[in-house]
mmCIF file of C-alpha atoms in Angstrom:
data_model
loop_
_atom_site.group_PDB
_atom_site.id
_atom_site.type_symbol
_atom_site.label_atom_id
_atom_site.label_comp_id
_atom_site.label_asym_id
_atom_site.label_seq_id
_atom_site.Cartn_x
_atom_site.Cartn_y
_atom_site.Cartn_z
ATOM 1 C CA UNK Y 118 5.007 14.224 -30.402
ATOM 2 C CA UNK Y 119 1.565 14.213 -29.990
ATOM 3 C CA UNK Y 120 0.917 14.022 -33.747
ATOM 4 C CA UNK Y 121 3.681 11.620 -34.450
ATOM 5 C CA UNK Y 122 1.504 8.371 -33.167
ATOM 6 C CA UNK Y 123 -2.108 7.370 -33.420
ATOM 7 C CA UNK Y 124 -2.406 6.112 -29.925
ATOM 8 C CA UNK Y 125 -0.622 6.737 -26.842
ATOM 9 C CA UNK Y 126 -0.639 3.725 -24.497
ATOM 10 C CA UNK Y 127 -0.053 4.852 -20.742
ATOM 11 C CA UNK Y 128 0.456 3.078 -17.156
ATOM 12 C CA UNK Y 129 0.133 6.176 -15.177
ATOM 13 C CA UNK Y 130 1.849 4.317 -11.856
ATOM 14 C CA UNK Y 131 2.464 7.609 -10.280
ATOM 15 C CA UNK Y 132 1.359 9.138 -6.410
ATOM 16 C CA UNK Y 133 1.307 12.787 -8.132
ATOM 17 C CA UNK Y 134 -1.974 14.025 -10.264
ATOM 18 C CA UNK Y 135 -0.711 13.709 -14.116
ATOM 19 C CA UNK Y 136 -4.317 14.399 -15.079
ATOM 20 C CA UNK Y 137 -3.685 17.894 -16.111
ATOM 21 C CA UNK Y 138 -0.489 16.393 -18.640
ATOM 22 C CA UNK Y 139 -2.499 13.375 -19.957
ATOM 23 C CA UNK Y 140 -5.421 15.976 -20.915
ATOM 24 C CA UNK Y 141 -2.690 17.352 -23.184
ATOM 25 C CA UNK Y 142 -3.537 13.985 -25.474
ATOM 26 C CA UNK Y 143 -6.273 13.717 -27.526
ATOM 27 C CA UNK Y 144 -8.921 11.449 -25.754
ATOM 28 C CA UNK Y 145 -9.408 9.143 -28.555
ATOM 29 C CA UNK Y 146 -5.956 8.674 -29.023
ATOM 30 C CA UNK Y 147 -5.069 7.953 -25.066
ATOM 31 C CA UNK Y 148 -5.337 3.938 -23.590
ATOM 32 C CA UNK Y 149 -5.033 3.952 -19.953
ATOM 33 C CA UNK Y 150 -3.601 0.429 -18.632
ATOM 34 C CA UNK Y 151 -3.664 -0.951 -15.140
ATOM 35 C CA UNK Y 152 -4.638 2.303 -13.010
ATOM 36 C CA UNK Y 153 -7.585 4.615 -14.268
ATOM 37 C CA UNK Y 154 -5.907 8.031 -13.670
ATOM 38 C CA UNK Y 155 -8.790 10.356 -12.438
ATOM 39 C CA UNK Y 156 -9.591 13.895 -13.468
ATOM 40 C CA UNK Y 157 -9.185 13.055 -17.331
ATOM 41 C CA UNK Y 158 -11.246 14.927 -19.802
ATOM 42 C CA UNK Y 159 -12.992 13.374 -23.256
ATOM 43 C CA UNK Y 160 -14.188 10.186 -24.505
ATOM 44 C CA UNK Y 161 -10.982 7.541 -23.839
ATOM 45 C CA UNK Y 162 -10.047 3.901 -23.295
ATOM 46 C CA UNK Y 163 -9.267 2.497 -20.270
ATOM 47 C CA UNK Y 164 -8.101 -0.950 -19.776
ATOM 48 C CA UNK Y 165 -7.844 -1.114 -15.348
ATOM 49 C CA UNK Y 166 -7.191 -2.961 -12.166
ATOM 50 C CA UNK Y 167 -10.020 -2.804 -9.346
ATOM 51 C CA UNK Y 168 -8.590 -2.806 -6.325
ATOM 52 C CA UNK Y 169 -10.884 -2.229 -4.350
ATOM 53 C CA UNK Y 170 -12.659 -5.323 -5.730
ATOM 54 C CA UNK Y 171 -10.349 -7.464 -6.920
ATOM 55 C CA UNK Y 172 -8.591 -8.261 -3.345
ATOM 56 C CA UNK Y 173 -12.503 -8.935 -1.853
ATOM 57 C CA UNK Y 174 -13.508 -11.080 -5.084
ATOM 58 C CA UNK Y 175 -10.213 -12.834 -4.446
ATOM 59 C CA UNK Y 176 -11.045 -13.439 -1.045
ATOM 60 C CA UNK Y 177 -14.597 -14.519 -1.276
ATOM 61 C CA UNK Y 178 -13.273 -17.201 -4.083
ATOM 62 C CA UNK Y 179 -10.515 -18.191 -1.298
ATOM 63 C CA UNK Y 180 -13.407 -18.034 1.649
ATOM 64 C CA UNK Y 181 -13.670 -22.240 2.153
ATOM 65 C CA UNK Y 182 -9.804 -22.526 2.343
ATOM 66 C CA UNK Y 183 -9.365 -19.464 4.636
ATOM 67 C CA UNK Y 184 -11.905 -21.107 7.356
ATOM 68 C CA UNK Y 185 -9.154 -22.979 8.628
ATOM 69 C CA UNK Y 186 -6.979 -19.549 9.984
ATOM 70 C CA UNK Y 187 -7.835 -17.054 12.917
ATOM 71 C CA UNK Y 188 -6.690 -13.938 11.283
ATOM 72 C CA UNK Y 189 -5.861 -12.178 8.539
ATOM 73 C CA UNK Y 190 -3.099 -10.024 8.008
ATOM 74 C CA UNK Y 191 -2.537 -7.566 5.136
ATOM 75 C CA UNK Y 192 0.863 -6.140 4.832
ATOM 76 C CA UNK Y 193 0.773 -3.026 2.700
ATOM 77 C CA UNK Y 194 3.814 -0.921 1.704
ATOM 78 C CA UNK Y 195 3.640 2.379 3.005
ATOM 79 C CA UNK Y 196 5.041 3.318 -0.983
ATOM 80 C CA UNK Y 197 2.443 1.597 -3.023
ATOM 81 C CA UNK Y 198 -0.137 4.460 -4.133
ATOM 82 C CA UNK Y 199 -2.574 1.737 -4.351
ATOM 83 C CA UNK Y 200 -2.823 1.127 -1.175
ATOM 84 C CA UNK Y 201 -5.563 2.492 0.005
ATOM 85 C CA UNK Y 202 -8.079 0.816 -2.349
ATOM 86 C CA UNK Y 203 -6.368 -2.383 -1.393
ATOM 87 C CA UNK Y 204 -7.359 -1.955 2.404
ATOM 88 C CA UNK Y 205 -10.779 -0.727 1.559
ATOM 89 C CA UNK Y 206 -11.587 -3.785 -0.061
ATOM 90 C CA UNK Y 207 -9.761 -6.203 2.419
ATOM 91 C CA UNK Y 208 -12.183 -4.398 5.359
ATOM 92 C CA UNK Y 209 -15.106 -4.775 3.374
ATOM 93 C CA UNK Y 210 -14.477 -8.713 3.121
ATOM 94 C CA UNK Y 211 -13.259 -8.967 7.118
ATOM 95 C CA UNK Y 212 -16.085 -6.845 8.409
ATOM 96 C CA UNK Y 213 -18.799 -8.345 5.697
ATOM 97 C CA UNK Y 214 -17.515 -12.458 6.952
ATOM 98 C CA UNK Y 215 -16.786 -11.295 10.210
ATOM 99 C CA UNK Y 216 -13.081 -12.412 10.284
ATOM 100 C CA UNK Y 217 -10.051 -10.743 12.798
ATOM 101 C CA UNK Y 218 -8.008 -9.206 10.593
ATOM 102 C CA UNK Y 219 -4.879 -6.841 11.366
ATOM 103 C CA UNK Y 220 -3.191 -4.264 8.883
ATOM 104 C CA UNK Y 221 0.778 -3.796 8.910
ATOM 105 C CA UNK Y 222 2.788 -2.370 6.701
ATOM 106 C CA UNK Y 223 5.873 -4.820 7.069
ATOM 107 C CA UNK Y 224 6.440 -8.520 8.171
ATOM 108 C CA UNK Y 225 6.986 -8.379 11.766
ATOM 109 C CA UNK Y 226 8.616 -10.732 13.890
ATOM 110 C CA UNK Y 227 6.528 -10.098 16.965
ATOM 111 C CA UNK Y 228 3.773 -10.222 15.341
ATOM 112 C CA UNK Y 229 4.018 -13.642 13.676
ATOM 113 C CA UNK Y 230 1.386 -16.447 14.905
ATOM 114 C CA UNK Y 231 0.253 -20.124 13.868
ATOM 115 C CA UNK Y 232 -3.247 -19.543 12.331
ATOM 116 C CA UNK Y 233 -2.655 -16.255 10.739
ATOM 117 C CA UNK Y 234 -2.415 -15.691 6.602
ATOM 118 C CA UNK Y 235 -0.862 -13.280 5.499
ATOM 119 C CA UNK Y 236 -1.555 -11.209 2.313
ATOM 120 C CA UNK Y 237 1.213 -9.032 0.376
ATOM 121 C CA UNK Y 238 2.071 -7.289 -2.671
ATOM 122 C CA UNK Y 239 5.406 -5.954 -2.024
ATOM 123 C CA UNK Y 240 7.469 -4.995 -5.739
ATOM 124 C CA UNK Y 241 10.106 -7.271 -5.141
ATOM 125 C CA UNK Y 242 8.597 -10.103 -2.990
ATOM 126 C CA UNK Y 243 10.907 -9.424 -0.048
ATOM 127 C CA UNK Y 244 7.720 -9.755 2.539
ATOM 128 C CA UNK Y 245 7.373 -13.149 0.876
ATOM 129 C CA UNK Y 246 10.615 -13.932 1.355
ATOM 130 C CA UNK Y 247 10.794 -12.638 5.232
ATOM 131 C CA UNK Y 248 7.423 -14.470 5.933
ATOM 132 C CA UNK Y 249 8.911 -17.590 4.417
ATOM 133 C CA UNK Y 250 12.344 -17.233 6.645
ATOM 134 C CA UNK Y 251 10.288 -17.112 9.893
ATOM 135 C CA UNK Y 252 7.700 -19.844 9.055
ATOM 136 C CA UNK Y 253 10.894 -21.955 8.335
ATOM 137 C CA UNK Y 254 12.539 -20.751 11.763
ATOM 138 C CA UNK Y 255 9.073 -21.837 13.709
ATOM 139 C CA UNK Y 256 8.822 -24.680 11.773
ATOM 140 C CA UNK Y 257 5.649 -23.505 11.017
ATOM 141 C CA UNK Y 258 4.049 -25.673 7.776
ATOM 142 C CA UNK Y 259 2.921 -23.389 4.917
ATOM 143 C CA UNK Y 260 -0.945 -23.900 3.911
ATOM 144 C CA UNK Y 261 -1.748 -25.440 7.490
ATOM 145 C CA UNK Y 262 -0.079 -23.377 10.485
ATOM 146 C CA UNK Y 263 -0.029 -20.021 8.437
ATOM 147 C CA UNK Y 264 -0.979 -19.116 5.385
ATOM 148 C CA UNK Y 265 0.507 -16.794 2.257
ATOM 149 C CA UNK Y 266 -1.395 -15.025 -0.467
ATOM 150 C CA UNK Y 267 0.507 -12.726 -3.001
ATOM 151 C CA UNK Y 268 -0.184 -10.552 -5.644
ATOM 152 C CA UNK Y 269 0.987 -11.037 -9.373
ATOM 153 C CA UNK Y 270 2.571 -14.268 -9.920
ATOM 154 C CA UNK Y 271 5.680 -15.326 -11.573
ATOM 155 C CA UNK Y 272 7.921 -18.207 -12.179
ATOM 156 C CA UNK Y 273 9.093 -18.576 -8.898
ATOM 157 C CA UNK Y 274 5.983 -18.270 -6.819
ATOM 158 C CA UNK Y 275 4.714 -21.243 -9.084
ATOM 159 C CA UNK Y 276 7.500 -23.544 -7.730
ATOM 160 C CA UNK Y 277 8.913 -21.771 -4.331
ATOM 161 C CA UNK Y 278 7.564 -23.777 -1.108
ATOM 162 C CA UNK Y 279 5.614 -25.928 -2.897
ATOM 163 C CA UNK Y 280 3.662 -22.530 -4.539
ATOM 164 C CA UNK Y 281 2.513 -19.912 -3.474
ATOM 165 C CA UNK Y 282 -1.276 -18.771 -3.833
ATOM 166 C CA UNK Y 283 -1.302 -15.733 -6.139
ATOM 167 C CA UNK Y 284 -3.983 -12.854 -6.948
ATOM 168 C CA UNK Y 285 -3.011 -11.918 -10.092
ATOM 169 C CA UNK Y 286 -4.154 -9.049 -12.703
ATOM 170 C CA UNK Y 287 -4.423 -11.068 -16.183
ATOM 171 C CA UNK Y 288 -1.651 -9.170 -17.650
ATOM 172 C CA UNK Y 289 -2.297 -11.159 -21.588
ATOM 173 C CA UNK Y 290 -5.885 -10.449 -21.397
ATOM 174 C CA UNK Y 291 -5.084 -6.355 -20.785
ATOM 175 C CA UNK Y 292 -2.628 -6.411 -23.717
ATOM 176 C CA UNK Y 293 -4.968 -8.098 -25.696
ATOM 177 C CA UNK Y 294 -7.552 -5.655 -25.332
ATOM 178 C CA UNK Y 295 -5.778 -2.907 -26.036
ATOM 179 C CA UNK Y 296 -4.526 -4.160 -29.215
ATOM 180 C CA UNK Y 297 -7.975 -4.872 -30.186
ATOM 181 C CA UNK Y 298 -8.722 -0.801 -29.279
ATOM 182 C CA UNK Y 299 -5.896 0.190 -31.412
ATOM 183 C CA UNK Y 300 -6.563 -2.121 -34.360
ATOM 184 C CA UNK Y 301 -10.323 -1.387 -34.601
ATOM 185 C CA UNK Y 302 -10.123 2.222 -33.644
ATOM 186 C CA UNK Y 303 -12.716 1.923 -30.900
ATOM 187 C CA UNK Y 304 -13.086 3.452 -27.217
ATOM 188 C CA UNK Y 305 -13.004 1.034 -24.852
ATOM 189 C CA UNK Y 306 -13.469 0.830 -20.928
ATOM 190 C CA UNK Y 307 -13.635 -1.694 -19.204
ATOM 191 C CA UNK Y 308 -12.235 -3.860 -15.755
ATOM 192 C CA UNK Y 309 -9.463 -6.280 -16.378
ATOM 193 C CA UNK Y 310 -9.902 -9.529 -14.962
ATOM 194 C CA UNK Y 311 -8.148 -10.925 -12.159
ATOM 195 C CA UNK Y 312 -6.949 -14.948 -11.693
ATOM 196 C CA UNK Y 313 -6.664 -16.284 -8.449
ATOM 197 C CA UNK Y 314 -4.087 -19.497 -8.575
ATOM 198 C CA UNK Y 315 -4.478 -21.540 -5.381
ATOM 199 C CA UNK Y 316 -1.179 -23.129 -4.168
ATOM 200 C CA UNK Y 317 -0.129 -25.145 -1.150
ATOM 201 C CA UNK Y 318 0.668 -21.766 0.876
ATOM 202 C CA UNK Y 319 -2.710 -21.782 1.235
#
């Protein structure tokens, strides 16, 4: 098919190296969204997520509402291929601002303390969910005993416990640009931006 379309539009989400199968298309007609897939050959467009830096400039915005916790706690999935750039950017902030900071990769009960916030991107929200159920079992108040940050927002972080405080890829502004790429035939590479949405979990 690779003469069927004029542009191939990919979110390579994947843990394996598809570099050697995305080569395959030609650069100029191959968008990258979301994750800039390594090893690729040519002149192409790229339309990413920073990891790395999105999670610190996310934190630095958040930095005057944070002063009120101890500790902060990133919970990262053991699955998410992503996670490594997540945690590199989340020491650079603690270590940089001097903040405690612990790394787990799931909500633990023993582990859950008054003046800690927690960060999470779980897929489905269920460390949301299980931080919410003990906070609620403590009586612990969201946005002033612990705190909640989570990645991507939707509908129901908007409204659920008042809201929840979001780091979120602008998901309009990436399809946007590539529709721009495609309609003016251009290369582009470039960063997305990322929102941050404070909430009263924070």
């Amino acid at each position: 098919n690779l003469q069927s379309y004029t542009h191939f539009v990919i979110a390579a989400y994947l843990k394996e190296d598809v570099s050697a199968i995305l080569n395959h298309i030609p650069p100029a007609k191959r968008i990258l969204i979301d994750f800039d897939q390594p090893h690729l050959t040519g002149k192409y467009s790229s339309i990413y997520q920073d990891f790395k830096l999105d999670i610190y400039d996310a934190l630095t915005q958040l930095k005057s509402q944070l002063a009120k916790y101890t500790q902060l706690v990133l919970i990262v999935p053991t699955e998410a291929f992503h996670a490594t750039l997540v945690i590199e950017g989340f020491l650079q902030f603690c270590q940089q601002h001097q903040y405690r900071y612990v790394i787990q990769h799931e909500v633990s009960a023993a582990n859950f303390q008054k003046g800690n916030v927690y960060i999470t991107f779980s897929r489905y929200d269920t460390d949301d969910v299980a931080l919410i159920k003990l906070a609620r079992k403590k009586k612990y108040r969201l946005g002033q005993d612990i705190g909640l940050i989570s990645y991507n927002d939707t509908d129901v972080k908007e409204i659920l416990e008042g809201g929840i405080t979001v780091v979120s890829s602008d998901f309009e502004a990436m399809a946007q640009q590539v529709a721009e790429t495609i309609e003016q035939k251009k290369i582009t590479r470039q960063r997305n931006p990322t929102k941050v949405i404070l909430r009263q979990s924070l």
